[in-house]
Amino acid sequence: MEAKFTSLYSGSDKNCLVLAYGRTNLLIDCGGSMKAIRERLTSLDMGLEDISALLITHDHIDHINALKTLVKNTDMKIYSSYGTHKAIYKSGIDMNPHRRIIAEANTVFDIGDIGVEPFATPHDAAEPFGYNFYCGEKTASVATDLGHIPQNFEHTVKGRDFLFLESNHDITLLNQTNRPYSLKKRILGEKGHLCNQISADFASGLALKGLKRLMLGHLSGDANNPPLAYRTAAETLERRGIKVREDILLGVAMRGTLSETVCF
Ligand SMILES: [Zn+2]
Ligand SMILES: [Zn+2]
């Protein structure tokens, strides 16, 4: 049985990902609108009623914009850290307690056919998580919104069949934007976002240890573009002797459109 991963869209403005395995379909984050999520799920022959649960990485708007509408119009269960649930509640989204499931970092639990293991990420949100997924023998990780690569982080996500990794910005392009200095400092900070080169360096280390499928995501609109993120990763991989397409499949999630579905 194959696991299938698709980004409905991903970027610094909105994020929503789907992982399907067996009878279980997980939505990871719900940025954008419910209408957009529904439309893109339709392209995958899926409806909101087919979603087994929603996992939230953190409480920033690009990851939870559709939450209020989803809470109102569906009965899906919503998993996140305690800190994220608390921040969501404080922002005025009040959900029935039976739908709100608090996940613990480094603790595996099952949602239908998929094992889920949250892990802490360094980011300026309440209590942000990335997720490891166990689909039978196959494994995947979603690691986005990372200010830096923490020590031992390789251990957290190594040996996966598929990795979705943030590749937010190119440092030169970011510095050329007319964003305020404080915002640039936040993005470049220890709890901000991962730049293309650090993402590429980290991914190539994982590829040397067997990573076979990589999708870059959460690209900035004005401080990055898909060909640049792809090229940075591809050149870094090739420099380390890893052949793109032969040794590793490399893709980039688009900000506005569905990605290819990665099967593993
Ligand atoms: Zn984000
Ligand atoms: Zn964020």
Coordinates of N, CA and C in Angstrom, one line a residue, residues 20-186:
A20 N -2.2 10.9 2.6 CA -3.2 9.8 2.5 C -2.5 8.5 2.6
Y21 N -3.0 7.6 3.4 CA -2.5 6.2 3.5 C -3.6 5.3 4.0
G22 N -3.8 4.2 3.2 CA -4.9 3.3 3.6 C -6.3 4.1 3.6
R23 N -7.0 4.0 4.7 CA -8.3 4.6 4.7 C -8.2 6.0 5.4
T24 N -7.0 6.5 5.6 CA -6.8 7.7 6.4 C -6.2 8.8 5.6
N25 N -6.9 10.0 5.7 CA -6.4 11.2 5.0 C -6.2 12.3 6.0
L26 N -5.0 12.8 6.1 CA -4.7 13.8 7.1 C -4.5 15.1 6.4
L27 N -5.1 16.2 6.9 CA -4.8 17.5 6.5 C -3.8 18.1 7.4
I28 N -2.8 18.7 6.9 CA -1.8 19.3 7.8 C -1.8 20.8 7.5
D29 N -2.3 21.6 8.5 CA -2.5 23.0 8.4 C -3.7 23.4 7.5
C30 N -4.2 24.5 7.8 CA -5.4 25.0 7.0 C -5.3 26.5 6.7
G31 N -4.2 26.9 6.1 CA -4.2 28.3 5.7 C -5.1 28.5 4.5
G32 N -5.2 29.7 4.0 CA -6.1 30.0 2.9 C -7.6 29.9 3.4
S33 N -8.5 29.5 2.5 CA -9.9 29.5 2.8 C -10.4 28.1 2.7
M34 N -11.5 27.8 3.4 CA -12.1 26.5 3.3 C -12.5 26.2 1.8
K35 N -13.0 27.3 1.1 CA -13.4 27.1 -0.3 C -12.2 26.6 -1.1
A36 N -11.0 27.2 -0.9 CA -9.8 26.8 -1.7 C -9.4 25.4 -1.3
I37 N -9.5 25.1 0.0 CA -9.1 23.7 0.4 C -10.1 22.7 -0.3
R38 N -11.4 23.0 -0.2 CA -12.3 22.1 -0.8 C -12.1 22.0 -2.3
E39 N -11.8 23.1 -3.0 CA -11.6 23.0 -4.5 C -10.4 22.1 -4.8
R40 N -9.4 22.3 -4.0 CA -8.2 21.5 -4.4 C -8.3 20.1 -4.0
L41 N -9.1 19.8 -2.9 CA -9.3 18.4 -2.6 C -10.2 17.7 -3.7
T42 N -11.1 18.5 -4.3 CA -11.9 18.0 -5.4 C -11.0 17.5 -6.5
S43 N -9.9 18.3 -6.8 CA -9.0 17.9 -7.9 C -8.3 16.6 -7.5
L44 N -8.3 16.2 -6.2 CA -7.7 14.9 -5.8 C -8.7 13.9 -5.6
D45 N -10.0 14.1 -6.1 CA -11.1 13.2 -5.9 C -11.4 13.0 -4.4
M46 N -11.3 14.0 -3.7 CA -11.5 14.0 -2.2 C -12.4 15.1 -1.8
G47 N -13.1 14.9 -0.7 CA -14.0 16.0 -0.2 C -13.5 16.2 1.3
L48 N -14.0 17.2 1.9 CA -13.7 17.5 3.3 C -14.2 16.4 4.2
E49 N -15.2 15.7 3.7 CA -15.8 14.6 4.5 C -14.8 13.4 4.5
D50 N -13.9 13.4 3.6 CA -12.9 12.3 3.5 C -11.7 12.5 4.4
I51 N -11.6 13.7 5.0 CA -10.5 14.0 5.9 C -10.7 13.4 7.3
S52 N -9.7 12.6 7.7 CA -9.8 11.9 9.0 C -9.6 12.9 10.1
A53 N -8.7 13.8 10.0 CA -8.3 14.7 11.0 C -7.5 15.9 10.5
L54 N -7.4 16.9 11.2 CA -6.5 18.1 10.9 C -5.4 18.2 11.9
L55 N -4.2 18.3 11.4 CA -3.0 18.5 12.3 C -2.6 19.9 12.1
I56 N -2.3 20.6 13.2 CA -1.9 22.0 13.0 C -0.4 22.1 13.5
T57 N 0.4 22.8 12.7 CA 1.8 22.9 13.1 C 2.0 24.0 14.1
H58 N 1.3 25.2 13.8 CA 1.4 26.3 14.8 C 0.3 27.3 14.5
D59 N 0.2 28.3 15.3 CA -0.9 29.2 15.3 C -0.8 30.5 14.4
H60 N 0.2 30.5 13.5 CA 0.3 31.6 12.6 C -0.8 31.5 11.5
I61 N -1.2 32.7 11.1 CA -2.4 32.8 10.2 C -2.2 32.0 8.9
D62 N -1.0 32.0 8.4 CA -0.8 31.2 7.1 C -1.0 29.7 7.3
H63 N -1.2 29.3 8.5 CA -1.4 27.9 8.8 C -2.8 27.6 9.4
I64 N -3.5 28.6 9.8 CA -4.8 28.4 10.4 C -6.0 29.3 9.9
N65 N -5.7 30.0 8.8 CA -6.8 30.9 8.4 C -8.1 30.3 8.2
A66 N -8.2 29.1 7.7 CA -9.5 28.5 7.5 C -10.1 27.8 8.7
L67 N -9.4 27.8 9.8 CA -9.8 27.0 10.9 C -11.2 27.3 11.4
K68 N -11.5 28.6 11.6 CA -12.8 29.0 12.1 C -13.9 28.4 11.3
T69 N -13.8 28.5 9.9 CA -14.8 28.0 9.0 C -14.9 26.4 9.1
L70 N -13.7 25.8 9.2 CA -13.7 24.4 9.2 C -14.3 23.9 10.5
V71 N -14.1 24.6 11.6 CA -14.7 24.2 12.9 C -16.2 24.3 12.8
K72 N -16.7 25.3 12.1 CA -18.1 25.6 12.0 C -18.8 24.6 11.1
N73 N -18.1 24.2 10.0 CA -18.8 23.5 8.9 C -18.4 22.0 8.8
T74 N -17.5 21.5 9.6 CA -17.2 20.1 9.6 C -17.1 19.6 11.0
D75 N -16.9 18.3 11.2 CA -16.8 17.8 12.6 C -15.4 17.1 12.7
M76 N -14.4 17.5 11.9 CA -13.1 16.8 12.0 C -12.4 17.2 13.3
K77 N -11.7 16.2 13.8 CA -10.9 16.4 15.0 C -9.6 17.2 14.7
I78 N -9.2 18.0 15.7 CA -8.1 18.9 15.4 C -7.0 18.7 16.4
Y79 N -5.8 18.3 15.9 CA -4.7 18.0 16.7 C -3.7 19.1 16.7
S80 N -3.1 19.4 17.9 CA -2.0 20.3 17.9 C -1.4 20.3 19.3
S81 N -0.3 21.0 19.5 CA 0.3 21.1 20.9 C -0.7 21.8 21.8
Y82 N -0.5 21.7 23.1 CA -1.3 22.4 24.1 C -1.2 24.0 23.8
G83 N 0.1 24.4 23.6 CA 0.3 25.8 23.4 C -0.4 26.4 22.2
T84 N -0.4 25.6 21.1 CA -1.1 26.0 19.9 C -2.6 26.1 20.1
H85 N -3.2 25.1 20.8 CA -4.6 25.1 21.1 C -5.0 26.3 21.9
K86 N -4.1 26.6 22.9 CA -4.4 27.7 23.8 C -4.4 29.1 23.0
A87 N -3.4 29.2 22.1 CA -3.3 30.4 21.3 C -4.5 30.5 20.4
I88 N -5.0 29.4 19.8 CA -6.1 29.4 18.9 C -7.4 29.8 19.7
Y89 N -7.5 29.3 20.9 CA -8.7 29.7 21.8 C -8.6 31.2 22.1
K90 N -7.4 31.6 22.4 CA -7.3 33.1 22.7 C -7.6 34.0 21.5
S91 N -7.4 33.4 20.3 CA -7.7 34.2 19.1 C -9.2 34.3 18.8
G92 N -10.0 33.6 19.6 CA -11.4 33.7 19.5 C -12.1 32.5 18.8
I93 N -11.3 31.4 18.5 CA -11.9 30.2 17.9 C -12.2 29.3 19.0
D94 N -13.5 29.1 19.3 CA -13.9 28.3 20.4 C -14.4 27.0 19.9
M95 N -13.7 25.9 20.1 CA -14.3 24.6 19.6 C -14.6 23.7 20.7
N96 N -15.6 22.8 20.4 CA -16.0 21.8 21.4 C -14.8 21.0 21.9
P97 N -14.7 20.9 23.2 CA -13.5 20.2 23.7 C -13.3 18.8 23.1
H98 N -14.4 18.1 22.7 CA -14.1 16.7 22.2 C -13.4 16.7 20.9
R99 N -13.4 17.9 20.2 CA -12.7 17.9 18.9 C -11.3 18.3 19.0
R100 N -10.9 18.8 20.2 CA -9.6 19.5 20.4 C -8.7 18.4 21.0
I101 N -7.7 18.0 20.3 CA -6.9 16.9 20.8 C -5.5 17.4 21.0
I102 N -5.0 17.3 22.2 CA -3.7 17.8 22.5 C -2.6 16.7 22.2
A103 N -1.7 17.0 21.4 CA -0.6 16.1 21.0 C 0.6 16.5 21.8
E104 N 1.4 15.5 22.1 CA 2.6 15.7 22.9 C 3.8 15.5 22.0
A105 N 4.8 16.3 22.1 CA 6.0 16.1 21.3 C 6.7 14.7 21.6
N106 N 7.2 14.1 20.6 CA 8.0 12.9 20.8 C 7.1 11.7 21.3
T107 N 5.8 11.8 21.1 CA 4.9 10.7 21.5 C 4.1 10.3 20.3
V108 N 4.2 9.0 19.9 CA 3.5 8.5 18.7 C 2.1 8.1 19.1
F109 N 1.2 8.6 18.2 CA -0.2 8.1 18.4 C -0.8 7.8 17.0
D110 N -1.9 7.0 17.0 CA -2.4 6.6 15.7 C -3.7 7.5 15.4
I111 N -3.7 7.9 14.1 CA -5.0 8.4 13.6 C -5.3 7.4 12.4
G112 N -6.3 6.5 12.6 CA -6.6 5.5 11.6 C -5.3 4.7 11.3
D113 N -5.0 4.7 10.0 CA -3.9 3.9 9.5 C -2.5 4.5 9.7
I114 N -2.5 5.8 10.1 CA -1.2 6.5 10.1 C -0.8 6.8 11.6
G115 N 0.5 6.5 11.8 CA 1.1 6.8 13.1 C 1.7 8.2 13.0
V116 N 1.4 9.0 14.1 CA 1.8 10.4 14.0 C 2.7 10.7 15.2
E117 N 3.9 11.4 15.0 CA 4.8 11.7 16.0 C 5.2 13.2 15.9
P118 N 4.6 14.1 16.8 CA 5.0 15.5 16.7 C 6.4 15.7 17.3
F119 N 7.0 16.8 16.7 CA 8.3 17.2 17.3 C 8.4 18.7 17.4
A120 N 9.1 19.2 18.4 CA 9.2 20.7 18.6 C 10.0 21.3 17.5
T121 N 9.6 22.5 17.1 CA 10.4 23.2 16.1 C 10.7 24.6 16.6
P122 N 11.9 25.2 16.2 CA 12.3 26.5 16.7 C 11.6 27.6 15.8
H123 N 10.6 28.2 16.3 CA 9.8 29.2 15.6 C 9.1 30.1 16.5
D124 N 8.8 31.3 16.1 CA 8.2 32.3 17.1 C 6.7 32.2 17.1
A125 N 6.2 31.0 17.4 CA 4.8 30.8 17.6 C 4.6 30.2 19.0
A126 N 3.4 29.9 19.5 CA 3.1 29.5 20.8 C 3.9 28.2 21.2
E127 N 3.6 27.2 20.5 CA 4.3 25.9 20.8 C 4.3 25.1 19.5
P128 N 5.2 25.5 18.6 CA 5.1 24.9 17.2 C 5.6 23.5 17.1
F129 N 5.0 22.8 16.2 CA 5.4 21.3 16.0 C 5.7 21.1 14.5
G130 N 6.5 20.1 14.2 CA 6.6 19.4 12.9 C 6.0 18.1 13.2
Y131 N 5.9 17.3 12.2 CA 5.3 15.9 12.4 C 6.1 14.9 11.6
N132 N 6.3 13.7 12.3 CA 6.8 12.5 11.6 C 5.5 11.6 11.4
F133 N 5.5 10.9 10.3 CA 4.4 10.1 10.0 C 4.9 8.7 9.7
Y134 N 4.1 7.7 10.2 CA 4.4 6.3 10.0 C 3.3 5.6 9.2
C135 N 3.5 5.2 8.0 CA 2.5 4.7 7.1 C 2.9 3.2 6.8
G136 N 2.5 2.3 7.6 CA 3.1 0.9 7.5 C 4.6 1.0 7.6
E137 N 5.3 0.5 6.6 CA 6.7 0.5 6.6 C 7.3 1.8 6.2
K138 N 6.5 2.7 5.6 CA 7.0 3.9 5.0 C 6.9 5.1 6.0
T139 N 7.8 6.0 5.9 CA 7.8 7.1 6.8 C 8.0 8.5 6.1
A140 N 7.4 9.5 6.7 CA 7.5 10.9 6.1 C 7.6 11.9 7.2
S141 N 8.2 13.0 6.9 CA 8.2 14.1 7.9 C 7.8 15.4 7.2
V142 N 7.2 16.3 8.0 CA 6.9 17.6 7.6 C 7.5 18.6 8.5
A143 N 8.5 19.3 8.0 CA 9.3 20.3 8.9 C 9.2 21.6 8.2
T144 N 8.4 22.5 8.7 CA 8.3 23.8 8.1 C 8.2 24.9 9.2
D145 N 8.6 26.1 8.9 CA 8.7 27.2 9.8 C 9.7 26.9 10.9
L146 N 11.0 26.9 10.4 CA 12.1 26.6 11.3 C 13.1 27.8 11.2
G147 N 13.4 28.4 12.4 CA 14.3 29.5 12.4 C 15.8 29.0 12.1
H148 N 16.0 27.8 12.6 CA 17.3 27.2 12.3 C 17.2 25.7 12.5
I149 N 18.3 25.0 12.2 CA 18.3 23.5 12.3 C 18.9 23.3 13.7
P150 N 18.0 22.8 14.6 CA 18.6 22.6 16.0 C 19.5 21.4 16.0
Q151 N 20.4 21.4 17.0 CA 21.3 20.2 17.2 C 20.4 19.0 17.3
N152 N 20.9 17.9 16.8 CA 20.2 16.6 16.8 C 18.9 16.6 15.9
F153 N 18.7 17.7 15.2 CA 17.4 17.7 14.4 C 17.5 16.6 13.3
E154 N 18.7 16.4 12.8 CA 18.9 15.3 11.8 C 18.4 14.0 12.3
H155 N 18.6 13.7 13.6 CA 18.2 12.5 14.2 C 16.6 12.4 14.2
T156 N 16.0 13.6 14.3 CA 14.5 13.6 14.4 C 13.9 13.2 13.1
V157 N 14.5 13.6 12.0 CA 13.8 13.4 10.7 C 14.6 12.5 9.7
K158 N 15.7 11.9 10.2 CA 16.5 11.1 9.2 C 15.8 9.7 8.9
G159 N 16.2 9.2 7.8 CA 15.7 7.8 7.4 C 14.3 7.8 6.9
R160 N 13.8 9.0 6.5 CA 12.4 9.1 6.0 C 12.4 8.7 4.5
D161 N 11.2 8.2 4.1 CA 11.0 8.0 2.7 C 10.7 9.3 1.9
F162 N 10.1 10.2 2.7 CA 9.7 11.5 2.1 C 9.9 12.6 3.1
L163 N 10.4 13.7 2.7 CA 10.5 14.9 3.6 C 10.0 16.2 2.9
F164 N 9.1 16.8 3.6 CA 8.6 18.2 3.2 C 9.4 19.2 4.0
L165 N 10.2 20.0 3.4 CA 11.1 20.9 4.2 C 10.9 22.3 3.7
E166 N 10.9 23.2 4.7 CA 10.8 24.6 4.4 C 12.1 25.1 3.7
S167 N 11.9 25.9 2.6 CA 13.0 26.6 1.9 C 12.4 28.0 1.7
N168 N 12.4 28.8 2.7 CA 11.6 30.0 2.7 C 12.1 31.2 1.8
H169 N 13.4 31.4 1.9 CA 13.9 32.7 1.2 C 15.3 32.5 0.7
D170 N 15.7 33.4 -0.2 CA 17.1 33.5 -0.5 C 17.6 34.8 0.2
I171 N 18.7 34.7 0.9 CA 19.1 35.8 1.8 C 19.3 37.1 1.0
T172 N 19.9 37.0 -0.1 CA 20.2 38.2 -0.9 C 18.9 38.9 -1.4
L173 N 17.9 38.0 -1.9 CA 16.6 38.6 -2.3 C 15.9 39.2 -1.1
L174 N 16.0 38.5 0.0 CA 15.3 39.0 1.2 C 15.8 40.4 1.6
N175 N 17.1 40.6 1.5 CA 17.7 41.8 1.9 C 17.4 42.9 0.9
Q176 N 17.1 42.5 -0.4 CA 16.7 43.5 -1.4 C 15.3 43.9 -1.3
T177 N 14.4 43.2 -0.6 CA 13.0 43.6 -0.5 C 12.9 44.9 0.3
N178 N 11.8 45.6 0.2 CA 11.7 46.8 1.0 C 10.9 46.6 2.3
R179 N 11.0 45.4 2.8 CA 10.4 45.1 4.1 C 11.2 45.8 5.2
P180 N 10.5 46.1 6.3 CA 11.2 46.8 7.4 C 12.3 46.0 8.0
Y181 N 13.3 46.7 8.5 CA 14.4 45.9 9.0 C 14.0 44.9 10.1
S182 N 13.0 45.3 10.9 CA 12.6 44.4 12.0 C 12.1 43.1 11.5
L183 N 11.4 43.2 10.4 CA 10.8 42.0 9.8 C 11.9 41.1 9.2
K184 N 12.8 41.8 8.5 CA 13.9 41.0 7.9 C 14.7 40.3 9.1
K185 N 14.9 41.0 10.2 CA 15.6 40.4 11.3 C 14.8 39.2 11.9
R186 N 13.5 39.4 11.9 CA 12.7 38.3 12.4 C 12.8 37.0 11.5

